[in-house]
CSV table of C-alpha atoms in Angstrom, one decimal:
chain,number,residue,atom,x,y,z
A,1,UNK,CA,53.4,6.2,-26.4
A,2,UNK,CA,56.9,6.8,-26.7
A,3,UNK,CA,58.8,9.9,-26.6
A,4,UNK,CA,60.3,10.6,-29.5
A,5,UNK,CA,63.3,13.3,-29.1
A,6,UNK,CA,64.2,16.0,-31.9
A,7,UNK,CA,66.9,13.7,-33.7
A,8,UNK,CA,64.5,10.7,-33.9
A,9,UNK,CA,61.4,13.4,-35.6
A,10,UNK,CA,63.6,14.5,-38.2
A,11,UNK,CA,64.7,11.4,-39.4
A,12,UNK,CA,61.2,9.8,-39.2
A,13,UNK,CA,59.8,13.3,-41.1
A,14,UNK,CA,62.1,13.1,-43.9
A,15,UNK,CA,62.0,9.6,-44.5
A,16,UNK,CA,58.1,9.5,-44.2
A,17,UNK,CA,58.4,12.7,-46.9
A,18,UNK,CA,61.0,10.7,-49.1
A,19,UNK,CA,58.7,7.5,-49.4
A,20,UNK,CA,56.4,9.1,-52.1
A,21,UNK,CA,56.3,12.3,-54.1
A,22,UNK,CA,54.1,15.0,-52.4
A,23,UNK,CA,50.7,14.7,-54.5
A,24,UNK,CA,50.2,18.6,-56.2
A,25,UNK,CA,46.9,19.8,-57.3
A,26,UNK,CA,46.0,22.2,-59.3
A,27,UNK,CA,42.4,23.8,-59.6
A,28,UNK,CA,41.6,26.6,-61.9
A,29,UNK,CA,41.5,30.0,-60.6
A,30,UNK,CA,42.5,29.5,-57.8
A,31,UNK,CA,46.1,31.0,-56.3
A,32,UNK,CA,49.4,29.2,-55.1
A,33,UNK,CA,50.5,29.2,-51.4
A,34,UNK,CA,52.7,27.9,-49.1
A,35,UNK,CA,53.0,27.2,-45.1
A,36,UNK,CA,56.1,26.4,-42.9
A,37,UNK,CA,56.0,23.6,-40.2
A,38,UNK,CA,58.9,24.2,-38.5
A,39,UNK,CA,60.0,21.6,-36.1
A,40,UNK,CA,61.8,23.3,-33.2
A,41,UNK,CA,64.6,21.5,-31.5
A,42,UNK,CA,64.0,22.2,-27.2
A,43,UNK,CA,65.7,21.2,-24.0
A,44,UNK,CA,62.4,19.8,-23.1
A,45,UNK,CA,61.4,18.2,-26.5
A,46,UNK,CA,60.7,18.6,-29.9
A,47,UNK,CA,57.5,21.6,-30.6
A,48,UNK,CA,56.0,22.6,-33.5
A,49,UNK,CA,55.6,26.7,-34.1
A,50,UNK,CA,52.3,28.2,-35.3
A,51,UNK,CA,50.7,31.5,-34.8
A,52,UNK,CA,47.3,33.0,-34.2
A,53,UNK,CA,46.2,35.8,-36.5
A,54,UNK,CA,45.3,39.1,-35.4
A,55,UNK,CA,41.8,40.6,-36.1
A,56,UNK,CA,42.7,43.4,-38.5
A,57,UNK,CA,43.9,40.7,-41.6
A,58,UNK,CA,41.0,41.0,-44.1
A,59,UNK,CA,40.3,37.3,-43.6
A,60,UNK,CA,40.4,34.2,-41.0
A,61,UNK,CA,40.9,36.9,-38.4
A,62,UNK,CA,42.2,35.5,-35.0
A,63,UNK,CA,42.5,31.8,-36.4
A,64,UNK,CA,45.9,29.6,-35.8
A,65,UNK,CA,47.5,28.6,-38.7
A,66,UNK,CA,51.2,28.2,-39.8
A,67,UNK,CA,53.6,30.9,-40.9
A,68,UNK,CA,52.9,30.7,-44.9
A,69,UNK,CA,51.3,32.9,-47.3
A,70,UNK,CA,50.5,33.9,-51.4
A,71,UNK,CA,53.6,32.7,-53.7
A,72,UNK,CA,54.9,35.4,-55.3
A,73,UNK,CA,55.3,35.1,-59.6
A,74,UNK,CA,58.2,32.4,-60.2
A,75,UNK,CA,58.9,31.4,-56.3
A,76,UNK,CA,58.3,28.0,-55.5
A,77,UNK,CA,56.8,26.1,-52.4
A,78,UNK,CA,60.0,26.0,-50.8
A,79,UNK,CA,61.6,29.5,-50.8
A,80,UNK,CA,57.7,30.8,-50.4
A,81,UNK,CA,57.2,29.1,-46.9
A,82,UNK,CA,60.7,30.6,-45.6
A,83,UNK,CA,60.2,34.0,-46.3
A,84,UNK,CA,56.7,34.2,-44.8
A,85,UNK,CA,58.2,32.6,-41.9
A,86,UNK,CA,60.4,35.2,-41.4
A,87,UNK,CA,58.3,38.3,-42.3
A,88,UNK,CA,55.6,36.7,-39.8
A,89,UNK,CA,57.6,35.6,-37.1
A,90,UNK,CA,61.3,36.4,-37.8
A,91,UNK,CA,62.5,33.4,-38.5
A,92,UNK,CA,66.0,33.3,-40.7
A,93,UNK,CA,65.6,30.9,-43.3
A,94,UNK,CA,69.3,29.7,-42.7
A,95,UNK,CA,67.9,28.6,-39.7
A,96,UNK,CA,65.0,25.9,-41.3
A,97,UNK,CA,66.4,22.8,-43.2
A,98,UNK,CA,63.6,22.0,-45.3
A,99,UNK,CA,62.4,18.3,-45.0
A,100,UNK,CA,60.2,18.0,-47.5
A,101,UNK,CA,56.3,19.0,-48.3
A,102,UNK,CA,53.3,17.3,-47.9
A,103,UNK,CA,50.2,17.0,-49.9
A,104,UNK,CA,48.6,19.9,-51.7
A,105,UNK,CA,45.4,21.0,-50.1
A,106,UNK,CA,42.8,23.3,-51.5
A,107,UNK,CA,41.7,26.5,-49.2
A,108,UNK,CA,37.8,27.7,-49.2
A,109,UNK,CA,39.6,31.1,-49.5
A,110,UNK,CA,40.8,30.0,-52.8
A,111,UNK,CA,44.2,29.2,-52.6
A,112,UNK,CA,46.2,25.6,-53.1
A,113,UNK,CA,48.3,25.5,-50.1
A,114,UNK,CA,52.0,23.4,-50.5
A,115,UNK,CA,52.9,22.7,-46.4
A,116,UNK,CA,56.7,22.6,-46.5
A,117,UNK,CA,57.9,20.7,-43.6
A,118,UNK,CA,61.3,22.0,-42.0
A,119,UNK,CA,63.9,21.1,-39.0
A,120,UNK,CA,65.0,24.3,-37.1
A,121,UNK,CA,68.0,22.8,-35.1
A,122,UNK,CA,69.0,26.3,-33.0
A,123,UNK,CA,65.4,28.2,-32.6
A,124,UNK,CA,65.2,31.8,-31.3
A,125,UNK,CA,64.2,32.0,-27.7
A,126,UNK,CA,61.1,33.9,-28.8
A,127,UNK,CA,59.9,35.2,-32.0
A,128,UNK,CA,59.1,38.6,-33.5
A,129,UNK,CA,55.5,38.6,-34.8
A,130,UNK,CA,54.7,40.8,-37.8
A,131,UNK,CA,52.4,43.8,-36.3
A,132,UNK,CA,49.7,44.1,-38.7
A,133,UNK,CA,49.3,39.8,-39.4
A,134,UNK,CA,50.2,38.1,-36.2
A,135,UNK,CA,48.8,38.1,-32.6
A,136,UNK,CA,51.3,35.9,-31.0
A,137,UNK,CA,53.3,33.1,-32.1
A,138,UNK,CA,53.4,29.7,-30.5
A,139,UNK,CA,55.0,26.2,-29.7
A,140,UNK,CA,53.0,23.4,-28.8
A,141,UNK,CA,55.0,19.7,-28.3
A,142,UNK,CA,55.2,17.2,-30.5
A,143,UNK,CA,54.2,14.8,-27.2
A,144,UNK,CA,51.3,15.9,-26.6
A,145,UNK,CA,50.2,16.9,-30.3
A,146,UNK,CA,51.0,12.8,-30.9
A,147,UNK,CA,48.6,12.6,-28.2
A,148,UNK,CA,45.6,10.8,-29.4
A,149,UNK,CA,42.9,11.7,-26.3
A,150,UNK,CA,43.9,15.1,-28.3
A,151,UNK,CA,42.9,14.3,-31.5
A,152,UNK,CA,39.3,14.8,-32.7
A,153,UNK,CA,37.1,15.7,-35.5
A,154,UNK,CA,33.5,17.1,-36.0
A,155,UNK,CA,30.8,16.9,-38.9
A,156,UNK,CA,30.2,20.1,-41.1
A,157,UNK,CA,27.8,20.6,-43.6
A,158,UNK,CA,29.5,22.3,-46.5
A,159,UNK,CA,26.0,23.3,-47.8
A,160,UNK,CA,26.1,25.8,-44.4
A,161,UNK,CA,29.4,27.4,-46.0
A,162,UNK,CA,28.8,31.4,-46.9
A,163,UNK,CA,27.4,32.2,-50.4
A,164,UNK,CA,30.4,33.1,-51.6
A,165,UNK,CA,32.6,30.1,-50.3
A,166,UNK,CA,30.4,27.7,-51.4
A,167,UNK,CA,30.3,29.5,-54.7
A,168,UNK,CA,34.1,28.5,-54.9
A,169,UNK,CA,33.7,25.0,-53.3
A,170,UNK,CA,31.4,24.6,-56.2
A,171,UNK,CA,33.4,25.9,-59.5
A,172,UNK,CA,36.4,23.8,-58.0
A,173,UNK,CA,34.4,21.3,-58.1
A,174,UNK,CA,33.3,21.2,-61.3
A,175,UNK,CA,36.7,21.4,-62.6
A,176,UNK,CA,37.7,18.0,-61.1
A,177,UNK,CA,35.3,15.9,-58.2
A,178,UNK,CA,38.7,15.1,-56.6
A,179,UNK,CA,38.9,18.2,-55.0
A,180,UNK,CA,39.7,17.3,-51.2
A,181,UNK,CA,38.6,20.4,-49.2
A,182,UNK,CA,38.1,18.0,-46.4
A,183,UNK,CA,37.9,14.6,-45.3
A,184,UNK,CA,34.5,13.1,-46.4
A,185,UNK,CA,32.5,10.8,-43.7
A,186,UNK,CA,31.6,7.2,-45.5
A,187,UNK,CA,28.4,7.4,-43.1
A,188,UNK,CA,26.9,11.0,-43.5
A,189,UNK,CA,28.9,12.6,-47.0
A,190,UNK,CA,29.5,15.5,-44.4
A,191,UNK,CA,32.8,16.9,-43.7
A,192,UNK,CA,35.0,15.5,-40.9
A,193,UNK,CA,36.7,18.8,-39.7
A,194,UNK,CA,39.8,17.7,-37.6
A,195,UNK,CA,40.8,19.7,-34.3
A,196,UNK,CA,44.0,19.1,-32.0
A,197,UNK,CA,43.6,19.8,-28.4
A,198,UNK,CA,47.1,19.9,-26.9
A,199,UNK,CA,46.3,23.9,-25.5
A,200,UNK,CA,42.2,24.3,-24.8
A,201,UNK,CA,43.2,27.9,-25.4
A,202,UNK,CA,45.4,27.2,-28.5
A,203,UNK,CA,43.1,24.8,-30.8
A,204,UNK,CA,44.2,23.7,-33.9
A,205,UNK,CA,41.5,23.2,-36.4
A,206,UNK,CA,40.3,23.6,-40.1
A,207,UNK,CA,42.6,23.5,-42.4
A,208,UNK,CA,45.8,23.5,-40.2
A,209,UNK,CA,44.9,20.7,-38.3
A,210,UNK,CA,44.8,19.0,-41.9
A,211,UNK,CA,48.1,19.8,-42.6
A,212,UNK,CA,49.3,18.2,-38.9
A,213,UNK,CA,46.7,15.6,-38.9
A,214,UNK,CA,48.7,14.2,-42.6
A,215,UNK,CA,52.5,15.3,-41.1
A,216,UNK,CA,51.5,12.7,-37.9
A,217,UNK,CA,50.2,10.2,-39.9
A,218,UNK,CA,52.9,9.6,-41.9
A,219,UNK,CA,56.1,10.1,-39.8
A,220,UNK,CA,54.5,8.6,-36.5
A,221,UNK,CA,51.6,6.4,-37.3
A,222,UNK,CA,54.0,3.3,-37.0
C-alpha cells in the first residue's frame, strides 16, 4: 500500500465527496446531528482526530466517536460539526476547511448523524477536551487506518438490542424498510458491526467505524 501524504488525502477526499451528492435521510422523530472528521496535516503523515467519551455523559459513556453532536434549530450539518469540534476539543473552526459530508446514518440513540469531512492544514499540538464530555482526544494515521489487516467486522443480532433501542430500531422501521442502522449480512440478515484496529487500546467500532469504513471506501478504495 502506498503512502499517501496530506496533499494527496485532501484532494482524493474532496473529489471522492464531489462525485455524488451526500445521500440525506430523514426518519420521523428522530433528531439531527452532525460529526467532524478532521483530517490533520503531520510531519509524520496525515491522522485522523477522534475522542473517547468520559463516563459521566448520560449515554455511550467511554465510547470513541468523532467530535459532533445535536444541531441546534436552523444550523446546518456544516457549521453544527465545527462548533462541537471546538466545544469538545478546541478546535477553531477557521482552522477546518470543510470537504464535504458523507452519507446520512441513522443512530440507535435516535439521531440522523450528517459526518462532515474537513482538512485542518495547521493543527494544534494537543487539544483541550471539554471536562464534563471528553476523556481524551486522539490521532490515529491515515496509514495504518487504510490498513486492511486492521479492518474487521462482527455479527450482531439486532433482536439482542435493549428494549428500548429496539423499540426505536423498530418505529424507524416502519416509517421506511430502508433504514440502514448497519450493514446487513446476505448470509445470516445479522448486522455486520465494523471495528478498526490501528490502536488495540483505541478501537474504533459501531457507528464511528461506519462513518470511516464509507470515508475509506470512497477516497482510497482505488
Amino acid at each position: 500500500m502506498r503512502p499517501v501524504t496530506f496533499v494527496d488525502a485532501v484532494v482524493r477526499i474532496r473529489s471522492a465527496l464531489a462525485d455524488r451528492a451526500p445521500a440525506t435521510l430523514d426518519v420521523p422523530g428522530f433528531r439531527p446531528a452532525a460529526v467532524l472528521v478532521p483530517l490533520l496535516d503531520r510531519p509524520a503523515g496525515p491522522t485522523l482526530l477522534f475522542t473517547r467519551r468520559t463516563e459521566r455523559v448520560p449515554s455511550h459513556k467511554g465510547e470513541i466517536s468523532f467530535p459532533g453532536g445535536a444541531r441546534e434549530l436552523g444550523e446546518d450539518a456544516v457549521r453544527a460539526a465545527l462548533r462541537e469540534a471546538e466545544e469538545e476539543v478546541g478546535l477553531p473552526p477557521r482552522s477546518a476547511e470543510p470537504l464535504g459530508a458523507l452519507d446520512d446514518l441513522p443512530s440507535v440513540a435516535g439521531y440522523v448523524v450528517t459526518p462532515v469531512v474537513a482538512a485542518v492544514h495547521e493543527p494544534p499540538a494537543t487539544f483541550r477536551p471539554a471536562e464534563f464530555e471528553v476523556h481524551e482526544p486522539f490521532e490515529l494515521p491515515l496509514s495504518a487506518l487504510r490498513d486492511p489487516a486492521q479492518r474487521r467486522w462482527t455479527l450482531f443480532d439486532p433482536a439482542r438490542l435493549p428494549p428500548k433501542l429496539g423499540e426505536l430500531v423498530r418505529r424507524a422501521r416502519e416509517s421506511s424498510r430502508h433504514v440502514p442502522f448497519e450493514d446487513v449480512d446476505p448470509d445470516t440478515g445479522l448486522w455486520r458491526i465494523w471495528s478498526f484496529h490501528a490502536d488495540p487500546d483505541r478501537v474504533v467500532w459501531g457507528l464511528t467505524a461506519r462513518v470511516l469504513a464509507d470515508l475509506l471506501d470512497r477516497a482510497f478504495a482505488r
